[in-house]
Short mmCIF file of C-alpha atoms in Angstrom, two decimals:
data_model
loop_
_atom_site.label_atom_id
_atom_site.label_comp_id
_atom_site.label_asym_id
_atom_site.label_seq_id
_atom_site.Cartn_x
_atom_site.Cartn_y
_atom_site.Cartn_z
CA UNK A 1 96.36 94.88 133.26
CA UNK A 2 94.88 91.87 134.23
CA UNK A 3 91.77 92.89 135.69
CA UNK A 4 91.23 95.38 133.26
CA UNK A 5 91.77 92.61 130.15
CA UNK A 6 89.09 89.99 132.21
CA UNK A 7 86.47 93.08 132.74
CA UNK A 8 86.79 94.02 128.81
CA UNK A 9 86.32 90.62 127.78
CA UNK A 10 83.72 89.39 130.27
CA UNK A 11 81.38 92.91 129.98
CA UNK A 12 81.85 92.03 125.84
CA UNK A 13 80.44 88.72 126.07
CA UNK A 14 78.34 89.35 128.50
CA UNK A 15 76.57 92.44 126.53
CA UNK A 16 77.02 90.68 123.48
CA UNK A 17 74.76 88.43 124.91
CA UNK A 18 72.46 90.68 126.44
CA UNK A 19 72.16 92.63 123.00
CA UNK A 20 71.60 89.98 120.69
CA UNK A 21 75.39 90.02 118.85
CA UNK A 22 77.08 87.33 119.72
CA UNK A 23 77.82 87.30 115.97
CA UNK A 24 79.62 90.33 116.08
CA UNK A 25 81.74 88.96 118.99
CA UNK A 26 82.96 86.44 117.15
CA UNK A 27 83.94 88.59 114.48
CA UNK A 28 85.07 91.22 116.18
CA UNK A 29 87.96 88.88 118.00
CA UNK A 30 89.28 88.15 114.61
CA UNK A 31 89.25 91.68 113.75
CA UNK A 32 91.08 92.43 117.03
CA UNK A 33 93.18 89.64 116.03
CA UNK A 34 93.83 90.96 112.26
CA UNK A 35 94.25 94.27 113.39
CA UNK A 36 97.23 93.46 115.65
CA UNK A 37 99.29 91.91 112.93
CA UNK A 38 98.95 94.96 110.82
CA UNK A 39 100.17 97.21 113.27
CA UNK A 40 102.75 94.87 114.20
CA UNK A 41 103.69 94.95 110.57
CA UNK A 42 103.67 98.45 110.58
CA UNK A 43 106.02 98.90 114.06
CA UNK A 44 107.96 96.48 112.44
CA UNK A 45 108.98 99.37 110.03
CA UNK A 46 109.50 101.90 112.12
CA UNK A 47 110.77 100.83 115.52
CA UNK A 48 113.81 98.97 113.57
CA UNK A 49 114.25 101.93 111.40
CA UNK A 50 114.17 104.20 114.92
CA UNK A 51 116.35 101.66 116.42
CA UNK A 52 118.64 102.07 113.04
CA UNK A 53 119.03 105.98 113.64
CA UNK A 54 119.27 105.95 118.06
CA UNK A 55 122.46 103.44 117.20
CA UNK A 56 124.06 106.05 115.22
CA UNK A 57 123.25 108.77 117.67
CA UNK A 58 124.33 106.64 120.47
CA UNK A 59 127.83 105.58 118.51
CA UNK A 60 128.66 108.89 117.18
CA UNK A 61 128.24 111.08 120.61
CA UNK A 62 125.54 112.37 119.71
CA UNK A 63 123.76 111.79 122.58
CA UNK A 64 125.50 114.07 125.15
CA UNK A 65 124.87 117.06 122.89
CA UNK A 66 121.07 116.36 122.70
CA UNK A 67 120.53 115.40 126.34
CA UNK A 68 122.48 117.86 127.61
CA UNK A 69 119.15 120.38 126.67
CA UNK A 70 116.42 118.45 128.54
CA UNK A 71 118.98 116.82 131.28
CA UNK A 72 117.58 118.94 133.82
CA UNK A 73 114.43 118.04 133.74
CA UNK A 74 114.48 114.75 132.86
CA UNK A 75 117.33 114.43 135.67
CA UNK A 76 114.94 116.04 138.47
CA UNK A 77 112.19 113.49 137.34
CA UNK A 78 114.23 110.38 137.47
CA UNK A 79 116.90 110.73 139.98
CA UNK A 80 117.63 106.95 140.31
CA UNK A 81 119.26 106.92 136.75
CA UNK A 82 123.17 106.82 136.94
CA UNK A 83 124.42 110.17 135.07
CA UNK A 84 125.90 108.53 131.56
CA UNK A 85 123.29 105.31 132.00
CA UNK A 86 121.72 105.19 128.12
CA UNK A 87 118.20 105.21 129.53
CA UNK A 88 118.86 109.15 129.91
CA UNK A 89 119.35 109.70 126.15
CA UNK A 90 116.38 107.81 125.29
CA UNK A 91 113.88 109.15 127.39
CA UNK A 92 114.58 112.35 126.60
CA UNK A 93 114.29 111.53 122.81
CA UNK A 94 111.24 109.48 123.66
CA UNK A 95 109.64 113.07 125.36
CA UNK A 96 111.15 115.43 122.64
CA UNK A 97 109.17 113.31 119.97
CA UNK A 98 106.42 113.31 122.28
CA UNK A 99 106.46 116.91 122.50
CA UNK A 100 106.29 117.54 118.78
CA UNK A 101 103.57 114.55 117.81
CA UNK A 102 105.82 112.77 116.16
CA UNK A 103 103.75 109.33 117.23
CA UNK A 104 105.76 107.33 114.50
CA UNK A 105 108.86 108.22 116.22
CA UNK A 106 108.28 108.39 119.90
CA UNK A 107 107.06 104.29 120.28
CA UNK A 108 109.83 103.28 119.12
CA UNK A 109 112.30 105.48 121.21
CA UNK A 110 109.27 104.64 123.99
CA UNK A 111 110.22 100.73 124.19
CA UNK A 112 114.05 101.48 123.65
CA UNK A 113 113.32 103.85 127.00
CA UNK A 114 111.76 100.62 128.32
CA UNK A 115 114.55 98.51 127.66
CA UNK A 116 117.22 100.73 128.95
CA UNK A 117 115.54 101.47 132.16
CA UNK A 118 114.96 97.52 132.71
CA UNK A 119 118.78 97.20 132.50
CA UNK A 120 119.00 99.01 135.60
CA UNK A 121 116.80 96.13 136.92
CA UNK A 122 117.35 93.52 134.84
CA UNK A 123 115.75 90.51 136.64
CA UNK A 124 112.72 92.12 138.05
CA UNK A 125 109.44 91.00 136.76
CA UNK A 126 107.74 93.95 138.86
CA UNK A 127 107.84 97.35 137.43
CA UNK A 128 110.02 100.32 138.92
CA UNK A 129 109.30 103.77 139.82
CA UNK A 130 111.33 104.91 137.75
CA UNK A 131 109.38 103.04 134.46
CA UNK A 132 106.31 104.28 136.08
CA UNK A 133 107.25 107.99 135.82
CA UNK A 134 108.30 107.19 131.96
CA UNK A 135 104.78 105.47 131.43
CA UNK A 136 102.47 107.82 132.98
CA UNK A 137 104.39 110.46 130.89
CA UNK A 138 103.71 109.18 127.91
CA UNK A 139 100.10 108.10 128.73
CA UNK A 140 99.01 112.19 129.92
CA UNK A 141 99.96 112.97 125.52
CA UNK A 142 102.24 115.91 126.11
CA UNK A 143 102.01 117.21 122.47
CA UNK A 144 102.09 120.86 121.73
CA UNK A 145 99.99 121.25 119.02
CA UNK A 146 97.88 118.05 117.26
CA UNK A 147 97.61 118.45 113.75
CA UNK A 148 95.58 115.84 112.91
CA UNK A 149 92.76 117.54 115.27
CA UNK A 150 92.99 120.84 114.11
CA UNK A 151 93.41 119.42 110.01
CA UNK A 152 89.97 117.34 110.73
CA UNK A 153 88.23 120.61 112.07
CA UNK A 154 89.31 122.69 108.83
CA UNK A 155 87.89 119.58 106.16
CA UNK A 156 85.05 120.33 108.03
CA UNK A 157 85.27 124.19 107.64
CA UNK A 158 85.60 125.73 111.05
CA UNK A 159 86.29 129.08 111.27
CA UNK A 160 89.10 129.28 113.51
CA UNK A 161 90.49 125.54 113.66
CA UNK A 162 93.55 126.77 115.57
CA UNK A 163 91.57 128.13 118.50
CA UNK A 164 91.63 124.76 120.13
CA UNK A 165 95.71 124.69 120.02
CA UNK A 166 95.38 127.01 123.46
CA UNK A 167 92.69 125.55 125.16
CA UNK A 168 94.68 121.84 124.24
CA UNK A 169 97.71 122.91 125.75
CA UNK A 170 95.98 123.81 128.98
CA UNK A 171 94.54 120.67 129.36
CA UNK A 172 97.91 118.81 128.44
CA UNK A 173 99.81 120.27 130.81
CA UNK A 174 97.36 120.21 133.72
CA UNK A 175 96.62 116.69 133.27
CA UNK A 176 100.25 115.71 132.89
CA UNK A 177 101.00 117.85 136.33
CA UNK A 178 97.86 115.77 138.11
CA UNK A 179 98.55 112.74 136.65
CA UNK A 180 102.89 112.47 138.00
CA UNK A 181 101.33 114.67 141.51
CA UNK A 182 99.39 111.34 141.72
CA UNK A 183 101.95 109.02 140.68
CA UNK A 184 103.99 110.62 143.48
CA UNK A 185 101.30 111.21 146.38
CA UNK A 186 100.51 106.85 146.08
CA UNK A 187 104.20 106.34 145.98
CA UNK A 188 104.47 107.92 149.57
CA UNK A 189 100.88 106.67 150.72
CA UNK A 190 102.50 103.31 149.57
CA UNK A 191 105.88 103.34 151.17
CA UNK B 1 99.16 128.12 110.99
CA UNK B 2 101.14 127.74 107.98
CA UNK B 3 104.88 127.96 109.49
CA UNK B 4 104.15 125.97 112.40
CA UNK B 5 102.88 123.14 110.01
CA UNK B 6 106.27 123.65 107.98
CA UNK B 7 108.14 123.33 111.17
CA UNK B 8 106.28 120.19 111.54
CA UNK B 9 107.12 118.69 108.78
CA UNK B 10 110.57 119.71 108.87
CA UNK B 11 111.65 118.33 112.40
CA UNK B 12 112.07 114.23 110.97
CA UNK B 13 114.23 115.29 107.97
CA UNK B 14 116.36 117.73 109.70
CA UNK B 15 116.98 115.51 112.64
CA UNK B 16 118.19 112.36 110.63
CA UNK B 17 119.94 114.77 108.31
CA UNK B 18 121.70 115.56 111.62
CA UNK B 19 122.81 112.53 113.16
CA UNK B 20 123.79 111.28 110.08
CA UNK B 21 126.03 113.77 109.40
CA UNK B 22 127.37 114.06 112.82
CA UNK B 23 128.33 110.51 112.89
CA UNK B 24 129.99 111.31 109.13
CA UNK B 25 132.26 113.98 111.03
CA UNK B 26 133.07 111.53 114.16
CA UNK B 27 134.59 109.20 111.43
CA UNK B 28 131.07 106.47 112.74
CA UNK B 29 130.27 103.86 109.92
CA UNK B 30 127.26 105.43 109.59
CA UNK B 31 125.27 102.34 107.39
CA UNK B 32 126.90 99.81 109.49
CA UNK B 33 126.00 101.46 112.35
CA UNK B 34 121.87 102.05 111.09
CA UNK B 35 121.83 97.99 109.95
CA UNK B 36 123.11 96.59 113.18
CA UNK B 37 120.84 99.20 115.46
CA UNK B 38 117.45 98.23 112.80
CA UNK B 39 118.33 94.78 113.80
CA UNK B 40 117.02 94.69 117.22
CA UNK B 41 113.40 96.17 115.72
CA UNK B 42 112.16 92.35 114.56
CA UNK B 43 112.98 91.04 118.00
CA UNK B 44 111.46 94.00 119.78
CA UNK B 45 108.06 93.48 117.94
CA UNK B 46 107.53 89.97 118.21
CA UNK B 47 108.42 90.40 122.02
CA UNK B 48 105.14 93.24 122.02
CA UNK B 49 102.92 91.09 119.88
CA UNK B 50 101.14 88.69 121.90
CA UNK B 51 100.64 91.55 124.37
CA UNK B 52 99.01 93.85 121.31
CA UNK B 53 96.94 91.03 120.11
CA UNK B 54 95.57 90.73 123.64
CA UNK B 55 94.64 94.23 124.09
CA UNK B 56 93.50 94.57 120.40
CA UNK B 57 91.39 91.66 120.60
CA UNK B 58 89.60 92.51 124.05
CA UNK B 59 89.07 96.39 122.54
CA UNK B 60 87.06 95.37 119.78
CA UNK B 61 84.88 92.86 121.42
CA UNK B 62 84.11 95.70 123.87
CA UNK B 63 83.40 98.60 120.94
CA UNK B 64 81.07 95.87 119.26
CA UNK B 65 79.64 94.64 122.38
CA UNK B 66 77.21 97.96 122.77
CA UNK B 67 78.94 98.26 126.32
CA UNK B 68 79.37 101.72 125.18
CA UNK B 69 75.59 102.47 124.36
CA UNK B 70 74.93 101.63 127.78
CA UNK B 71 77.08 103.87 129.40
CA UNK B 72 76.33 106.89 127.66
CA UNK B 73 72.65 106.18 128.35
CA UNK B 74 73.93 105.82 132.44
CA UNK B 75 75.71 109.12 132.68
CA UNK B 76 73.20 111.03 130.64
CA UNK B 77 71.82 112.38 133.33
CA UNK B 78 74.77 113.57 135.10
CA UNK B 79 75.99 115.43 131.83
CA UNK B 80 72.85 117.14 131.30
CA UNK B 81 72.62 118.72 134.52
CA UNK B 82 76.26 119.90 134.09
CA UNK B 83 74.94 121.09 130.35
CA UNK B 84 78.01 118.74 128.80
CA UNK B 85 77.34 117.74 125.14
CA UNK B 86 76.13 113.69 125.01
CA UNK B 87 79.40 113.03 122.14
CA UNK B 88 81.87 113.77 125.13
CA UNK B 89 81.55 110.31 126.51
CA UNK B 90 82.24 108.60 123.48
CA UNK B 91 85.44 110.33 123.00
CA UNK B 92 86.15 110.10 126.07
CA UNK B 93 85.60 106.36 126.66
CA UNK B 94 87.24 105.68 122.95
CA UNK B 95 90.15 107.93 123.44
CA UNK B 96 91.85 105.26 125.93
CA UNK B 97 91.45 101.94 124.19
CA UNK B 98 92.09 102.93 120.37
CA UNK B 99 93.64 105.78 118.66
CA UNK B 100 92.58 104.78 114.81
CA UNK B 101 88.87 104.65 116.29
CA UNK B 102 88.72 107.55 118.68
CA UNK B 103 89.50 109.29 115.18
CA UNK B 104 87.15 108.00 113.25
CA UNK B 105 84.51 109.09 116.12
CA UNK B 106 85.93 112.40 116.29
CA UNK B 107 85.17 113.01 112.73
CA UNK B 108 81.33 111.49 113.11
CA UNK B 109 81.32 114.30 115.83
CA UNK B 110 82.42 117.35 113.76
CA UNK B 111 80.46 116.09 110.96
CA UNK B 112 76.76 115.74 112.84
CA UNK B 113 77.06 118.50 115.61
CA UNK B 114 79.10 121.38 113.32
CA UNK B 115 82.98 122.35 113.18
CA UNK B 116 82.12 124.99 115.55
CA UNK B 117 79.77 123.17 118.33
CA UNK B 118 80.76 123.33 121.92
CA UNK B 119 80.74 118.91 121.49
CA UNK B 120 83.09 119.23 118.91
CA UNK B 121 85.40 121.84 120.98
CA UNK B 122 85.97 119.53 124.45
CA UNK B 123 86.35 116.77 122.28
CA UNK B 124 89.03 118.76 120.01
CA UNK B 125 90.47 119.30 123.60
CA UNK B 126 89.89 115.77 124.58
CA UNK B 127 91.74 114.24 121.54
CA UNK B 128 94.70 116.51 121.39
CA UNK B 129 94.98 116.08 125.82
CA UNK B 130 94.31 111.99 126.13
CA UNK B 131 96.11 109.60 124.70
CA UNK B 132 95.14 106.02 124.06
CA UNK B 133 96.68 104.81 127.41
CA UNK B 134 95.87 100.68 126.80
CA UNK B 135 97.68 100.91 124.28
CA UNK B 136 101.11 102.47 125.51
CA UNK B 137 100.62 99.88 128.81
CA UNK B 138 100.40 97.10 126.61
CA UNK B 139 103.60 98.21 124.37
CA UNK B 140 105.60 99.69 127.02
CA UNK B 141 104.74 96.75 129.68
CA UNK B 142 105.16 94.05 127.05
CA UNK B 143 108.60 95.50 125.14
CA UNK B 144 110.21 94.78 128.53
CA UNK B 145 108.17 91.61 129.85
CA UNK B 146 107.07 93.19 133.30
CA UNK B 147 104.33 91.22 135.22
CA UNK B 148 103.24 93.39 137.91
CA UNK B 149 102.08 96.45 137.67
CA UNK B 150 101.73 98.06 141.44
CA UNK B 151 99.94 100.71 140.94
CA UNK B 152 100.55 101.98 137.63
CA UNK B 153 97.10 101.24 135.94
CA UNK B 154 95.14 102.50 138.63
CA UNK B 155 97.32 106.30 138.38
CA UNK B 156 96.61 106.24 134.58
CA UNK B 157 92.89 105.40 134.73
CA UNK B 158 92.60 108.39 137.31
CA UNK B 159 94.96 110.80 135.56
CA UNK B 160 92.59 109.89 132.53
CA UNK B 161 89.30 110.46 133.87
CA UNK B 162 90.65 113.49 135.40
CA UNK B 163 92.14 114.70 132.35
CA UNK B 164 88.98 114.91 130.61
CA UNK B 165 87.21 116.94 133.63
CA UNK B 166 90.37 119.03 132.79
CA UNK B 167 89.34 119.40 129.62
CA UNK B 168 85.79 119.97 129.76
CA UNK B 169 86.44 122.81 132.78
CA UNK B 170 88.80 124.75 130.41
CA UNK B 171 86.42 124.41 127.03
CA UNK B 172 83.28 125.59 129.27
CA UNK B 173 85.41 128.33 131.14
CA UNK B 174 87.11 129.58 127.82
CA UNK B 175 83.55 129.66 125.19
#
């Protein structure tokens, strides 16, 4: 993350610069800034009030009825969990809300997946396997069908917005498949 | 189109009506149980903070940097020899760092190029298959305070850029 955050900043100024808008720089770091606090406002909401309904499926059992449907796979993907560790329940809540778009929903459950697998961890500063899988998950958007896409291409008055939901879901699943093939090929090339 | 949407927007209240009741039948103090879990949330989100603000900060200097100008004008070339609308590389640049502006793009492209254009369709793809990676990193990576990375960013830039040739192979191969 570190390279990436010195490249984004240096190109900026450095076009900025080059383009005549330093101006806009300037303004656009407070924007950046401004922007952050309203959607830290706004997780504010809904991670405590996803936090607020995990407790209660955690405390009432709930959990080993839900996980016991996506156990396998989420088993097979991270064998270095412990069978009953927490971090299984909320992974697999995490990728169910995931799988249905539910964006609102599935940061929340996301960081509480975070937090659980750094218990298994817990001094490490360097991330584990096991948090990578989870990551590169979530970053290869496994949702089935995205509504917002398909609502912006009927305002507009396609003709068959829906078309795209196959086409989508091909490209979803591919990329997910590449992107954990290559997560586990440079785990070996790394070992 | 019409039941799936319904699903959609049944699958939040069904699945708190759920738990709660569940926990009602397992005797759980249900309300107690919600307030001490909601809790956590306002320590959770000023732990991500800083790392948001960073990320925001350095995404919006880029966007009004006219970085991205210059790299559509770069691969222009290599796109129109492969007959790949110009829009693609906005999307797929945008897609990554913001998911409120790779909207608001996507939009600009249905709106100039038609609901029905071959642009609109990989980016359609594009939008629905990406997701705005930075973003997750600097959530996921900040909610639990990890410092290095190994080789996670590197796999997500690649399964990225990848993921859009995935996407523009199956629009081309399927119009």
């Amino acid at each position: 993350m570190n390279t990436i955050w010195v490249l984004l900043i240096v190109i900026s100024i450095l076009f900025s610069f080059l383009n005549g808008r330093l101006g806009e720089f300037t303004k656009s770091i407070f924007e950046g800034a401004k922007s952050a606090v309203e959607v830290s406002l706004f997780l504010l909401g809904i991670v405590s009030l996803w936090l607020g309904i995990t407790k209660i499926i955690e405390d009432s059992g709930l959990i080993h009825r839900l996980s016991n449907f996506f156990q396998y796979f989420v088993r097979r993907l991270f064998k270095n969990i412990p069978g009953e560790h927490p971090a299984i329940t909320s992974i697999t809540l995490n990728l169910l809300a995931n799988l249905f778009g539910l964006g609102n929903a599935a940061t929340p459950l996301g960081i509480k997946a975070m937090q659980d697998l750094k218990t298994l961890n817990p001094d490490g500063e360097t991330i584990t396997f096991e948090m990578m899988v989870f990551i590169v998950i979530n970053t290869a958007s496994i949702q089935l069908i995205s509504f917002t896409v398909i609502g912006i291409l009927a305002d507009y008055g396609s003709k068959d917005p829906s078309s795209i939901v196959l086409p989508t879901l091909l490209a979803t699943f591919l990329s997910a498949v590449f992107a954990l093939g290559l997560l586990f090929a440079v785990r070996r090339f790394f070992k | 189109m019409k039941t799936i949407s319904l699903i959609s927007q049944l699958i939040i209240p069904l699945f708190i009506l759920l738990t709660i009741l569940y926990g009602c039948i397992k005797r759980v103090r249900v309300y107690d149980c919600f307030v001490s879990g909601a809790k956590e949330g306002v320590g959770v989100v000023i732990r991500i903070f800083p790392y948001l603000l960073a990320i925001f900060v350095a995404v919006k200097a880029f966007q009004s940097s006219g970085a991205f100008e210059l790299i559509q004008g770069l691969l222009q070339g290599i796109l129109e020899t492969f007959q790949i609308p110009i829009d693609v590389v906005s999307i797929a640049l945008i897609k990554p760092l913001s998911g409120s502006a790779s909207l608001g793009v996507f939009t600009n492209i249905v709106k100039t190029s038609g609901p029905d254009s071959l642009a609109t369709r990989i980016c359609a793809v594009i939008m629905g298959s990406a997701e705005t990676t930075f973003y997750v990193l600097a959530v996921y990576l900040g909610a639990v305070g990890i410092k290095r990375t190994r080789y996670l960013v590197l796999v997500c830039v690649i399964a990225d850029l990848v993921g859009i040739i995935i996407a523009i192979s199956i629009v081309k191969f399927f119009s």
